[in-house]
C-alpha cells in the first residue's frame, strides 16, 4: 500500500489523513523501489495475503516523498512522476 495524497479540512487547512492505494510494489536488485501497479486480487485468499502484508509492512511513502501523483481518468489509476524528471 502506498500513500498517494493527503486529505485536508477546507476550513482549517489541517491535514485530516493520508489517502492510500493498494498496489503491488517492485524493487530492483539493490532494494530500491522502482515501480508499482494495480494489485492482482483474484480470490479471497489473495485479499487476505494482501491485508497481512499491509499490516506487516505498513504504508510505503517512498513514492510520495520522491515524486508527484496525478489521477488518470483514462486508466482510472494513479500516475507517478519522479521529482528528478521535472528538472
PDB file of N, CA, C and O in Angstrom:
ATOM      1  N   UNK A   1       0.851  -1.166   0.000  1.00  0.00           N
ATOM      2  CA  UNK A   1       0.000   0.000   0.000  1.00  0.00           C
ATOM      3  C   UNK A   1       0.899   1.233   0.000  1.00  0.00           C
ATOM      4  O   UNK A   1       1.887   1.279   0.720  1.00  0.00           O
ATOM      5  N   UNK A   2       0.539   2.211  -0.835  1.00  0.00           N
ATOM      6  CA  UNK A   2       1.333   3.431  -0.931  1.00  0.00           C
ATOM      7  C   UNK A   2       0.477   4.657  -0.644  1.00  0.00           C
ATOM      8  O   UNK A   2      -0.719   4.662  -0.889  1.00  0.00           O
ATOM      9  N   UNK A   3       1.146   5.684  -0.130  1.00  0.00           N
ATOM     10  CA  UNK A   3       0.491   6.978   0.067  1.00  0.00           C
ATOM     11  C   UNK A   3       0.482   7.702  -1.270  1.00  0.00           C
ATOM     12  O   UNK A   3       1.508   7.812  -1.933  1.00  0.00           O
ATOM     13  N   UNK A   4      -0.702   8.214  -1.666  1.00  0.00           N
ATOM     14  CA  UNK A   4      -0.815   8.907  -2.952  1.00  0.00           C
ATOM     15  C   UNK A   4      -1.292  10.350  -2.820  1.00  0.00           C
ATOM     16  O   UNK A   4      -1.186  11.134  -3.760  1.00  0.00           O
ATOM     17  N   UNK A   5      -1.848  10.716  -1.657  1.00  0.00           N
ATOM     18  CA  UNK A   5      -2.363  12.073  -1.477  1.00  0.00           C
ATOM     19  C   UNK A   5      -2.627  12.315   0.000  1.00  0.00           C
ATOM     20  O   UNK A   5      -2.469  11.416   0.834  1.00  0.00           O
ATOM     21  N   UNK A   6      -3.025  13.540   0.304  1.00  0.00           N
ATOM     22  CA  UNK A   6      -3.413  13.908   1.661  1.00  0.00           C
ATOM     23  C   UNK A   6      -4.764  14.616   1.598  1.00  0.00           C
ATOM     24  O   UNK A   6      -5.002  15.410   0.686  1.00  0.00           O
ATOM     25  N   UNK A   7      -5.616  14.327   2.572  1.00  0.00           N
ATOM     26  CA  UNK A   7      -6.916  14.994   2.664  1.00  0.00           C
ATOM     27  C   UNK A   7      -6.814  16.103   3.701  1.00  0.00           C
ATOM     28  O   UNK A   7      -6.291  15.903   4.795  1.00  0.00           O
ATOM     29  N   UNK A   8      -7.295  17.301   3.327  1.00  0.00           N
ATOM     30  CA  UNK A   8      -7.235  18.454   4.216  1.00  0.00           C
ATOM     31  C   UNK A   8      -8.626  18.967   4.529  1.00  0.00           C
ATOM     32  O   UNK A   8      -9.520  18.895   3.690  1.00  0.00           O
ATOM     33  N   UNK A   9      -8.789  19.509   5.727  1.00  0.00           N
ATOM     34  CA  UNK A   9     -10.014  20.192   6.119  1.00  0.00           C
ATOM     35  C   UNK A   9     -10.043  21.527   5.378  1.00  0.00           C
ATOM     36  O   UNK A   9      -9.106  22.322   5.499  1.00  0.00           O
ATOM     37  N   UNK A  10     -11.076  21.793   4.605  1.00  0.00           N
ATOM     38  CA  UNK A  10     -11.143  23.004   3.792  1.00  0.00           C
ATOM     39  C   UNK A  10     -11.284  24.273   4.622  1.00  0.00           C
ATOM     40  O   UNK A  10     -10.904  25.352   4.173  1.00  0.00           O
ATOM     41  N   UNK A  11     -11.815  24.159   5.819  1.00  0.00           N
ATOM     42  CA  UNK A  11     -11.973  25.346   6.666  1.00  0.00           C
ATOM     43  C   UNK A  11     -10.704  25.700   7.435  1.00  0.00           C
ATOM     44  O   UNK A  11     -10.349  26.862   7.551  1.00  0.00           O
ATOM     45  N   UNK A  12     -10.004  24.675   7.938  1.00  0.00           N
ATOM     46  CA  UNK A  12      -8.824  24.935   8.775  1.00  0.00           C
ATOM     47  C   UNK A  12      -7.514  24.692   8.037  1.00  0.00           C
ATOM     48  O   UNK A  12      -6.458  25.052   8.530  1.00  0.00           O
ATOM     49  N   UNK A  13      -7.575  24.050   6.879  1.00  0.00           N
ATOM     50  CA  UNK A  13      -6.395  23.659   6.097  1.00  0.00           C
ATOM     51  C   UNK A  13      -5.488  22.686   6.857  1.00  0.00           C
ATOM     52  O   UNK A  13      -4.305  22.565   6.559  1.00  0.00           O
ATOM     53  N   UNK A  14      -6.048  21.994   7.846  1.00  0.00           N
ATOM     54  CA  UNK A  14      -5.303  20.989   8.589  1.00  0.00           C
ATOM     55  C   UNK A  14      -5.442  19.645   7.885  1.00  0.00           C
ATOM     56  O   UNK A  14      -6.502  19.302   7.377  1.00  0.00           O
ATOM     57  N   UNK A  15      -4.341  18.888   7.909  1.00  0.00           N
ATOM     58  CA  UNK A  15      -4.370  17.558   7.311  1.00  0.00           C
ATOM     59  C   UNK A  15      -5.264  16.646   8.144  1.00  0.00           C
ATOM     60  O   UNK A  15      -5.143  16.592   9.361  1.00  0.00           O
ATOM     61  N   UNK A  16      -6.181  15.966   7.456  1.00  0.00           N
ATOM     62  CA  UNK A  16      -7.094  15.047   8.124  1.00  0.00           C
ATOM     63  C   UNK A  16      -6.490  13.644   8.137  1.00  0.00           C
ATOM     64  O   UNK A  16      -6.425  12.993   9.174  1.00  0.00           O
ATOM     65  N   UNK A  17      -6.079  13.171   6.957  1.00  0.00           N
ATOM     66  CA  UNK A  17      -5.496  11.831   6.873  1.00  0.00           C
ATOM     67  C   UNK A  17      -4.798  11.629   5.535  1.00  0.00           C
ATOM     68  O   UNK A  17      -4.976  12.402   4.598  1.00  0.00           O
ATOM     69  N   UNK A  18      -3.992  10.576   5.482  1.00  0.00           N
ATOM     70  CA  UNK A  18      -3.348  10.179   4.229  1.00  0.00           C
ATOM     71  C   UNK A  18      -4.341   9.395   3.384  1.00  0.00           C
ATOM     72  O   UNK A  18      -5.167   8.648   3.911  1.00  0.00           O
ATOM     73  N   UNK A  19      -4.244   9.559   2.084  1.00  0.00           N
ATOM     74  CA  UNK A  19      -5.031   8.765   1.139  1.00  0.00           C
ATOM     75  C   UNK A  19      -4.076   7.739   0.535  1.00  0.00           C
ATOM     76  O   UNK A  19      -3.002   8.095   0.047  1.00  0.00           O
ATOM     77  N   UNK A  20      -4.459   6.479   0.600  1.00  0.00           N
ATOM     78  CA  UNK A  20      -3.567   5.396   0.174  1.00  0.00           C
ATOM     79  C   UNK A  20      -4.236   4.529  -0.890  1.00  0.00           C
ATOM     80  O   UNK A  20      -5.454   4.536  -1.039  1.00  0.00           O
ATOM     81  N   UNK A  21      -3.408   3.805  -1.614  1.00  0.00           N
ATOM     82  CA  UNK A  21      -3.881   2.903  -2.674  1.00  0.00           C
ATOM     83  C   UNK A  21      -3.186   1.557  -2.499  1.00  0.00           C
ATOM     84  O   UNK A  21      -1.970   1.502  -2.279  1.00  0.00           O
ATOM     85  N   UNK A  22      -3.957   0.491  -2.596  1.00  0.00           N
ATOM     86  CA  UNK A  22      -3.382  -0.849  -2.547  1.00  0.00           C
ATOM     87  C   UNK A  22      -2.736  -1.142  -3.894  1.00  0.00           C
ATOM     88  O   UNK A  22      -3.386  -1.030  -4.938  1.00  0.00           O
ATOM     89  N   UNK A  23      -1.448  -1.478  -3.879  1.00  0.00           N
ATOM     90  CA  UNK A  23      -0.695  -1.734  -5.107  1.00  0.00           C
ATOM     91  C   UNK A  23       0.260  -2.908  -4.903  1.00  0.00           C
ATOM     92  O   UNK A  23       0.497  -3.335  -3.778  1.00  0.00           O
ATOM     93  N   UNK A  24       0.816  -3.384  -6.011  1.00  0.00           N
ATOM     94  CA  UNK A  24       1.948  -4.304  -5.957  1.00  0.00           C
ATOM     95  C   UNK A  24       3.189  -3.459  -6.167  1.00  0.00           C
ATOM     96  O   UNK A  24       3.250  -2.654  -7.097  1.00  0.00           O
ATOM     97  N   UNK A  25       4.183  -3.624  -5.292  1.00  0.00           N
ATOM     98  CA  UNK A  25       5.416  -2.843  -5.345  1.00  0.00           C
ATOM     99  C   UNK A  25       6.547  -3.676  -5.922  1.00  0.00           C
ATOM    100  O   UNK A  25       6.629  -4.887  -5.687  1.00  0.00           O
ATOM    101  N   UNK A  26       7.452  -2.999  -6.653  1.00  0.00           N
ATOM    102  CA  UNK A  26       8.597  -3.679  -7.251  1.00  0.00           C
ATOM    103  C   UNK A  26       9.879  -2.970  -6.872  1.00  0.00           C
ATOM    104  O   UNK A  26       9.943  -1.741  -6.850  1.00  0.00           O
ATOM    105  N   UNK A  27      10.913  -3.785  -6.574  1.00  0.00           N
ATOM    106  CA  UNK A  27      12.230  -3.268  -6.238  1.00  0.00           C
ATOM    107  C   UNK A  27      13.253  -3.801  -7.242  1.00  0.00           C
ATOM    108  O   UNK A  27      13.068  -4.867  -7.831  1.00  0.00           O
ATOM    109  N   UNK A  28      14.371  -3.051  -7.393  1.00  0.00           N
ATOM    110  CA  UNK A  28      15.460  -3.545  -8.233  1.00  0.00           C
ATOM    111  C   UNK A  28      16.363  -4.455  -7.396  1.00  0.00           C
ATOM    112  O   UNK A  28      16.068  -4.757  -6.239  1.00  0.00           O
ATOM    113  N   UNK A  29      17.483  -4.883  -7.988  1.00  0.00           N
ATOM    114  CA  UNK A  29      18.394  -5.824  -7.312  1.00  0.00           C
ATOM    115  C   UNK A  29      19.017  -5.255  -6.047  1.00  0.00           C
ATOM    116  O   UNK A  29      19.454  -6.012  -5.180  1.00  0.00           O
ATOM    117  N   UNK A  30      19.096  -3.935  -5.936  1.00  0.00           N
ATOM    118  CA  UNK A  30      19.701  -3.316  -4.758  1.00  0.00           C
ATOM    119  C   UNK A  30      18.658  -2.921  -3.714  1.00  0.00           C
ATOM    120  O   UNK A  30      18.991  -2.288  -2.722  1.00  0.00           O
ATOM    121  N   UNK A  31      17.404  -3.253  -3.950  1.00  0.00           N
ATOM    122  CA  UNK A  31      16.353  -2.981  -2.981  1.00  0.00           C
ATOM    123  C   UNK A  31      15.682  -1.636  -3.121  1.00  0.00           C
ATOM    124  O   UNK A  31      14.857  -1.268  -2.294  1.00  0.00           O
ATOM    125  N   UNK A  32      16.027  -0.876  -4.171  1.00  0.00           N
ATOM    126  CA  UNK A  32      15.386   0.424  -4.380  1.00  0.00           C
ATOM    127  C   UNK A  32      14.020   0.219  -5.023  1.00  0.00           C
ATOM    128  O   UNK A  32      13.850  -0.636  -5.889  1.00  0.00           O
ATOM    129  N   UNK A  33      13.055   1.029  -4.602  1.00  0.00           N
ATOM    130  CA  UNK A  33      11.719   0.966  -5.196  1.00  0.00           C
ATOM    131  C   UNK A  33      11.798   1.511  -6.622  1.00  0.00           C
ATOM    132  O   UNK A  33      12.392   2.552  -6.855  1.00  0.00           O
ATOM    133  N   UNK A  34      11.197   0.783  -7.575  1.00  0.00           N
ATOM    134  CA  UNK A  34      11.266   1.221  -8.971  1.00  0.00           C
ATOM    135  C   UNK A  34       9.901   1.419  -9.617  1.00  0.00           C
ATOM    136  O   UNK A  34       9.775   2.204 -10.547  1.00  0.00           O
ATOM    137  N   UNK A  35       8.876   0.717  -9.134  1.00  0.00           N
ATOM    138  CA  UNK A  35       7.568   0.882  -9.763  1.00  0.00           C
ATOM    139  C   UNK A  35       6.478   0.244  -8.911  1.00  0.00           C
ATOM    140  O   UNK A  35       6.753  -0.441  -7.933  1.00  0.00           O
ATOM    141  N   UNK A  36       5.250   0.475  -9.352  1.00  0.00           N
ATOM    142  CA  UNK A  36       4.084  -0.128  -8.717  1.00  0.00           C
ATOM    143  C   UNK A  36       3.021  -0.326  -9.790  1.00  0.00           C
ATOM    144  O   UNK A  36       3.071   0.283 -10.855  1.00  0.00           O
ATOM    145  N   UNK A  37       2.069  -1.198  -9.506  1.00  0.00           N
ATOM    146  CA  UNK A  37       0.952  -1.413 -10.426  1.00  0.00           C
ATOM    147  C   UNK A  37      -0.272  -1.833  -9.630  1.00  0.00           C
ATOM    148  O   UNK A  37      -0.191  -2.081  -8.431  1.00  0.00           O
ATOM    149  N   UNK A  38      -1.388  -1.935 -10.322  1.00  0.00           N
ATOM    150  CA  UNK A  38      -2.608  -2.416  -9.667  1.00  0.00           C
ATOM    151  C   UNK A  38      -2.352  -3.812  -9.114  1.00  0.00           C
ATOM    152  O   UNK A  38      -1.683  -4.622  -9.739  1.00  0.00           O
ATOM    153  N   UNK A  39      -2.935  -4.111  -7.971  1.00  0.00           N
ATOM    154  CA  UNK A  39      -2.742  -5.455  -7.413  1.00  0.00           C
ATOM    155  C   UNK A  39      -3.583  -6.482  -8.157  1.00  0.00           C
ATOM    156  O   UNK A  39      -4.621  -6.154  -8.720  1.00  0.00           O
ATOM    157  N   UNK A  40      -3.108  -7.697  -8.140  1.00  0.00           N
ATOM    158  CA  UNK A  40      -3.870  -8.802  -8.713  1.00  0.00           C
ATOM    159  C   UNK A  40      -4.546  -9.529  -7.557  1.00  0.00           C
ATOM    160  O   UNK A  40      -3.924 -10.327  -6.864  1.00  0.00           O
ATOM    161  N   UNK A  41      -5.807  -9.212  -7.338  1.00  0.00           N
ATOM    162  CA  UNK A  41      -6.571  -9.836  -6.260  1.00  0.00           C
ATOM    163  C   UNK A  41      -7.638 -10.709  -6.896  1.00  0.00           C
ATOM    164  O   UNK A  41      -8.712 -10.244  -7.265  1.00  0.00           O
ATOM    165  N   UNK A  42      -7.318 -11.982  -7.031  1.00  0.00           N
ATOM    166  CA  UNK A  42      -8.183 -12.885  -7.780  1.00  0.00           C
ATOM    167  C   UNK A  42      -9.014 -13.821  -6.913  1.00  0.00           C
ATOM    168  O   UNK A  42      -9.788 -14.617  -7.436  1.00  0.00           O
ATOM    169  N   UNK A  43      -8.832 -13.721  -5.585  1.00  0.00           N
ATOM    170  CA  UNK A  43      -9.595 -14.596  -4.696  1.00  0.00           C
ATOM    171  C   UNK A  43      -9.587 -14.011  -3.290  1.00  0.00           C
ATOM    172  O   UNK A  43      -8.766 -13.140  -2.975  1.00  0.00           O
ATOM    173  N   UNK A  44     -10.474 -14.489  -2.441  1.00  0.00           N
ATOM    174  CA  UNK A  44     -10.456 -14.040  -1.046  1.00  0.00           C
ATOM    175  C   UNK A  44      -9.116 -14.313  -0.360  1.00  0.00           C
ATOM    176  O   UNK A  44      -8.657 -13.519   0.452  1.00  0.00           O
ATOM    177  N   UNK A  45      -8.469 -15.426  -0.720  1.00  0.00           N
ATOM    178  CA  UNK A  45      -7.177 -15.725  -0.091  1.00  0.00           C
ATOM    179  C   UNK A  45      -6.108 -14.723  -0.535  1.00  0.00           C
ATOM    180  O   UNK A  45      -5.244 -14.344   0.266  1.00  0.00           O
ATOM    181  N   UNK A  46      -6.152 -14.262  -1.791  1.00  0.00           N
ATOM    182  CA  UNK A  46      -5.220 -13.221  -2.247  1.00  0.00           C
ATOM    183  C   UNK A  46      -5.441 -11.930  -1.466  1.00  0.00           C
ATOM    184  O   UNK A  46      -4.478 -11.259  -1.079  1.00  0.00           O
ATOM    185  N   UNK A  47      -6.691 -11.584  -1.242  1.00  0.00           N
ATOM    186  CA  UNK A  47      -7.014 -10.390  -0.469  1.00  0.00           C
ATOM    187  C   UNK A  47      -6.525 -10.526   0.967  1.00  0.00           C
ATOM    188  O   UNK A  47      -5.992  -9.578   1.552  1.00  0.00           O
ATOM    189  N   UNK A  48      -6.659 -11.700   1.527  1.00  0.00           N
ATOM    190  CA  UNK A  48      -6.194 -11.953   2.889  1.00  0.00           C
ATOM    191  C   UNK A  48      -4.675 -11.789   2.985  1.00  0.00           C
ATOM    192  O   UNK A  48      -4.173 -11.170   3.923  1.00  0.00           O
ATOM    193  N   UNK A  49      -3.951 -12.321   2.017  1.00  0.00           N
ATOM    194  CA  UNK A  49      -2.485 -12.183   1.990  1.00  0.00           C
ATOM    195  C   UNK A  49      -2.103 -10.714   1.866  1.00  0.00           C
ATOM    196  O   UNK A  49      -1.199 -10.232   2.559  1.00  0.00           O
ATOM    197  N   UNK A  50      -2.788  -9.980   1.004  1.00  0.00           N
ATOM    198  CA  UNK A  50      -2.503  -8.548   0.831  1.00  0.00           C
ATOM    199  C   UNK A  50      -2.752  -7.795   2.140  1.00  0.00           C
ATOM    200  O   UNK A  50      -1.952  -6.925   2.522  1.00  0.00           O
ATOM    201  N   UNK A  51      -3.823  -8.126   2.829  1.00  0.00           N
ATOM    202  CA  UNK A  51      -4.133  -7.482   4.108  1.00  0.00           C
ATOM    203  C   UNK A  51      -3.029  -7.740   5.123  1.00  0.00           C
ATOM    204  O   UNK A  51      -2.571  -6.821   5.813  1.00  0.00           O
ATOM    205  N   UNK A  52      -2.570  -8.966   5.206  1.00  0.00           N
ATOM    206  CA  UNK A  52      -1.497  -9.325   6.138  1.00  0.00           C
ATOM    207  C   UNK A  52      -0.215  -8.570   5.792  1.00  0.00           C
ATOM    208  O   UNK A  52       0.468  -8.053   6.681  1.00  0.00           O
ATOM    209  N   UNK A  53       0.106  -8.468   4.498  1.00  0.00           N
ATOM    210  CA  UNK A  53       1.317  -7.754   4.083  1.00  0.00           C
ATOM    211  C   UNK A  53       1.237  -6.274   4.438  1.00  0.00           C
ATOM    212  O   UNK A  53       2.220  -5.687   4.902  1.00  0.00           O
ATOM    213  N   UNK A  54       0.082  -5.650   4.236  1.00  0.00           N
ATOM    214  CA  UNK A  54      -0.078  -4.232   4.591  1.00  0.00           C
ATOM    215  C   UNK A  54       0.052  -4.050   6.096  1.00  0.00           C
ATOM    216  O   UNK A  54       0.725  -3.116   6.558  1.00  0.00           O
ATOM    217  N   UNK A  55      -0.542  -4.915   6.875  1.00  0.00           N
ATOM    218  CA  UNK A  55      -0.448  -4.818   8.330  1.00  0.00           C
ATOM    219  C   UNK A  55       1.000  -5.003   8.788  1.00  0.00           C
ATOM    220  O   UNK A  55       1.439  -4.339   9.723  1.00  0.00           O
ATOM    221  N   UNK A  56       1.736  -5.879   8.114  1.00  0.00           N
ATOM    222  CA  UNK A  56       3.128  -6.145   8.487  1.00  0.00           C
ATOM    223  C   UNK A  56       4.054  -5.020   8.023  1.00  0.00           C
ATOM    224  O   UNK A  56       4.891  -4.534   8.783  1.00  0.00           O
ATOM    225  N   UNK A  57       3.889  -4.577   6.770  1.00  0.00           N
ATOM    226  CA  UNK A  57       4.821  -3.616   6.165  1.00  0.00           C
ATOM    227  C   UNK A  57       4.426  -2.159   6.376  1.00  0.00           C
ATOM    228  O   UNK A  57       5.259  -1.267   6.248  1.00  0.00           O
ATOM    229  N   UNK A  58       3.151  -1.900   6.631  1.00  0.00           N
ATOM    230  CA  UNK A  58       2.685  -0.529   6.779  1.00  0.00           C
ATOM    231  C   UNK A  58       2.509   0.152   5.428  1.00  0.00           C
ATOM    232  O   UNK A  58       2.471  -0.487   4.382  1.00  0.00           O
ATOM    233  N   UNK A  59       2.424   1.477   5.475  1.00  0.00           N
ATOM    234  CA  UNK A  59       2.205   2.276   4.271  1.00  0.00           C
ATOM    235  C   UNK A  59       3.556   2.716   3.716  1.00  0.00           C
ATOM    236  O   UNK A  59       4.360   3.317   4.424  1.00  0.00           O
ATOM    237  N   UNK A  60       3.789   2.438   2.442  1.00  0.00           N
ATOM    238  CA  UNK A  60       5.022   2.864   1.782  1.00  0.00           C
ATOM    239  C   UNK A  60       4.859   4.318   1.353  1.00  0.00           C
ATOM    240  O   UNK A  60       3.921   4.655   0.631  1.00  0.00           O
ATOM    241  N   UNK A  61       5.758   5.180   1.814  1.00  0.00           N
ATOM    242  CA  UNK A  61       5.688   6.599   1.466  1.00  0.00           C
ATOM    243  C   UNK A  61       6.807   7.028   0.524  1.00  0.00           C
ATOM    244  O   UNK A  61       6.926   8.202   0.197  1.00  0.00           O
ATOM    245  N   UNK A  62       7.635   6.086   0.078  1.00  0.00           N
ATOM    246  CA  UNK A  62       8.785   6.445  -0.775  1.00  0.00           C
ATOM    247  C   UNK A  62       8.346   7.173  -2.041  1.00  0.00           C
ATOM    248  O   UNK A  62       8.928   8.199  -2.407  1.00  0.00           O
ATOM    249  N   UNK A  63       7.340   6.678  -2.723  1.00  0.00           N
ATOM    250  CA  UNK A  63       6.891   7.319  -3.970  1.00  0.00           C
ATOM    251  C   UNK A  63       6.337   8.716  -3.677  1.00  0.00           C
ATOM    252  O   UNK A  63       6.581   9.654  -4.426  1.00  0.00           O
ATOM    253  N   UNK A  64       5.587   8.876  -2.581  1.00  0.00           N
ATOM    254  CA  UNK A  64       5.040  10.176  -2.180  1.00  0.00           C
ATOM    255  C   UNK A  64       6.166  11.168  -1.909  1.00  0.00           C
ATOM    256  O   UNK A  64       6.099  12.331  -2.297  1.00  0.00           O
ATOM    257  N   UNK A  65       7.206  10.715  -1.242  1.00  0.00           N
ATOM    258  CA  UNK A  65       8.315  11.593  -0.853  1.00  0.00           C
ATOM    259  C   UNK A  65       9.252  11.915  -2.023  1.00  0.00           C
ATOM    260  O   UNK A  65      10.011  12.884  -1.949  1.00  0.00           O
ATOM    261  N   UNK A  66       9.213  11.118  -3.079  1.00  0.00           N
ATOM    262  CA  UNK A  66      10.176  11.266  -4.172  1.00  0.00           C
ATOM    263  C   UNK A  66       9.553  11.584  -5.521  1.00  0.00           C
ATOM    264  O   UNK A  66      10.224  11.485  -6.558  1.00  0.00           O
ATOM    265  N   UNK A  67       8.289  11.957  -5.538  1.00  0.00           N
ATOM    266  CA  UNK A  67       7.646  12.278  -6.808  1.00  0.00           C
ATOM    267  C   UNK A  67       6.272  12.870  -6.606  1.00  0.00           C
ATOM    268  O   UNK A  67       5.887  13.237  -5.498  1.00  0.00           O
ATOM    269  N   UNK A  68       5.561  12.939  -7.705  1.00  0.00           N
ATOM    270  CA  UNK A  68       4.238  13.566  -7.699  1.00  0.00           C
ATOM    271  C   UNK A  68       3.227  12.634  -8.360  1.00  0.00           C
ATOM    272  O   UNK A  68       3.488  12.089  -9.428  1.00  0.00           O
ATOM    273  N   UNK A  69       2.060  12.497  -7.723  1.00  0.00           N
ATOM    274  CA  UNK A  69       0.983  11.671  -8.249  1.00  0.00           C
ATOM    275  C   UNK A  69      -0.046  12.528  -8.968  1.00  0.00           C
ATOM    276  O   UNK A  69      -0.296  13.666  -8.591  1.00  0.00           O
ATOM    277  N   UNK A  70      -0.653  11.941  -9.985  1.00  0.00           N
ATOM    278  CA  UNK A  70      -1.809  12.541 -10.639  1.00  0.00           C
ATOM    279  C   UNK A  70      -2.768  11.406 -10.984  1.00  0.00           C
ATOM    280  O   UNK A  70      -2.343  10.275 -11.212  1.00  0.00           O
ATOM    281  N   UNK A  71      -4.047  11.728 -11.013  1.00  0.00           N
ATOM    282  CA  UNK A  71      -5.064  10.717 -11.311  1.00  0.00           C
ATOM    283  C   UNK A  71      -5.301  10.680 -12.807  1.00  0.00           C
ATOM    284  O   UNK A  71      -5.537  11.705 -13.436  1.00  0.00           O
ATOM    285  N   UNK A  72      -5.235   9.488 -13.390  1.00  0.00           N
ATOM    286  CA  UNK A  72      -5.516   9.307 -14.809  1.00  0.00           C
ATOM    287  C   UNK A  72      -6.978   8.916 -14.976  1.00  0.00           C
ATOM    288  O   UNK A  72      -7.394   7.838 -14.540  1.00  0.00           O
ATOM    289  N   UNK A  73      -7.750   9.800 -15.605  1.00  0.00           N
ATOM    290  CA  UNK A  73      -9.156   9.491 -15.857  1.00  0.00           C
ATOM    291  C   UNK A  73      -9.279   8.332 -16.854  1.00  0.00           C
ATOM    292  O   UNK A  73     -10.208   7.532 -16.759  1.00  0.00           O
ATOM    293  N   UNK A  74      -8.340   8.264 -17.793  1.00  0.00           N
ATOM    294  CA  UNK A  74      -8.351   7.182 -18.785  1.00  0.00           C
ATOM    295  C   UNK A  74      -8.121   5.825 -18.136  1.00  0.00           C
ATOM    296  O   UNK A  74      -8.850   4.877 -18.366  1.00  0.00           O
ATOM    297  N   UNK A  75      -7.053   5.730 -17.350  1.00  0.00           N
ATOM    298  CA  UNK A  75      -6.664   4.459 -16.750  1.00  0.00           C
ATOM    299  C   UNK A  75      -7.390   4.183 -15.434  1.00  0.00           C
ATOM    300  O   UNK A  75      -7.335   3.073 -14.919  1.00  0.00           O
ATOM    301  N   UNK A  76      -8.029   5.218 -14.868  1.00  0.00           N
ATOM    302  CA  UNK A  76      -8.686   5.103 -13.569  1.00  0.00           C
ATOM    303  C   UNK A  76      -7.702   4.582 -12.512  1.00  0.00           C
ATOM    304  O   UNK A  76      -8.006   3.691 -11.708  1.00  0.00           O
ATOM    305  N   UNK A  77      -6.504   5.165 -12.559  1.00  0.00           N
ATOM    306  CA  UNK A  77      -5.432   4.765 -11.639  1.00  0.00           C
ATOM    307  C   UNK A  77      -4.430   5.904 -11.544  1.00  0.00           C
ATOM    308  O   UNK A  77      -4.454   6.838 -12.341  1.00  0.00           O
ATOM    309  N   UNK A  78      -3.548   5.803 -10.581  1.00  0.00           N
ATOM    310  CA  UNK A  78      -2.574   6.851 -10.325  1.00  0.00           C
ATOM    311  C   UNK A  78      -1.389   6.784 -11.275  1.00  0.00           C
ATOM    312  O   UNK A  78      -0.870   5.708 -11.556  1.00  0.00           O
ATOM    313  N   UNK A  79      -0.957   7.942 -11.728  1.00  0.00           N
ATOM    314  CA  UNK A  79       0.305   8.086 -12.456  1.00  0.00           C
ATOM    315  C   UNK A  79       1.287   8.727 -11.491  1.00  0.00           C
ATOM    316  O   UNK A  79       0.908   9.518 -10.633  1.00  0.00           O
ATOM    317  N   UNK A  80       2.554   8.401 -11.651  1.00  0.00           N
ATOM    318  CA  UNK A  80       3.579   8.953 -10.769  1.00  0.00           C
ATOM    319  C   UNK A  80       4.759   9.404 -11.614  1.00  0.00           C
ATOM    320  O   UNK A  80       5.147   8.729 -12.565  1.00  0.00           O
ATOM    321  N   UNK A  81       5.311  10.553 -11.259  1.00  0.00           N
ATOM    322  CA  UNK A  81       6.491  11.074 -11.938  1.00  0.00           C
ATOM    323  C   UNK A  81       7.493  11.483 -10.879  1.00  0.00           C
ATOM    324  O   UNK A  81       7.167  12.229  -9.950  1.00  0.00           O
ATOM    325  N   UNK A  82       8.731  10.973 -10.999  1.00  0.00           N
ATOM    326  CA  UNK A  82       9.788  11.283 -10.033  1.00  0.00           C
ATOM    327  C   UNK A  82      10.152  12.756 -10.100  1.00  0.00           C
ATOM    328  O   UNK A  82      10.149  13.341 -11.185  1.00  0.00           O
ATOM    329  N   UNK A  83      10.474  13.349  -8.945  1.00  0.00           N
ATOM    330  CA  UNK A  83      10.894  14.761  -8.930  1.00  0.00           C
ATOM    331  C   UNK A  83      12.099  14.988  -9.824  1.00  0.00           C
ATOM    332  O   UNK A  83      12.208  16.020 -10.463  1.00  0.00           O
ATOM    333  N   UNK A  84      13.004  14.016  -9.913  1.00  0.00           N
ATOM    334  CA  UNK A  84      14.208  14.178 -10.747  1.00  0.00           C
ATOM    335  C   UNK A  84      13.842  14.363 -12.234  1.00  0.00           C
ATOM    336  O   UNK A  84      14.596  14.945 -12.988  1.00  0.00           O
ATOM    337  N   UNK A  85      12.668  13.865 -12.645  1.00  0.00           N
ATOM    338  CA  UNK A  85      12.235  14.006 -14.038  1.00  0.00           C
ATOM    339  C   UNK A  85      11.682  15.401 -14.347  1.00  0.00           C
ATOM    340  O   UNK A  85      11.444  15.731 -15.509  1.00  0.00           O
ATOM    341  N   UNK A  86      11.462  16.210 -13.309  1.00  0.00           N
ATOM    342  CA  UNK A  86      10.973  17.571 -13.505  1.00  0.00           C
ATOM    343  C   UNK A  86      12.110  18.551 -13.779  1.00  0.00           C
ATOM    344  O   UNK A  86      11.878  19.678 -14.150  1.00  0.00           O
ATOM    345  N   UNK A  87      13.347  18.116 -13.527  1.00  0.00           N
ATOM    346  CA  UNK A  87      14.500  19.024 -13.681  1.00  0.00           C
ATOM    347  C   UNK A  87      14.866  19.268 -15.117  1.00  0.00           C
ATOM    348  O   UNK A  87      14.719  18.599 -16.014  1.00  0.00           O
TER     349      UNK A  87
END
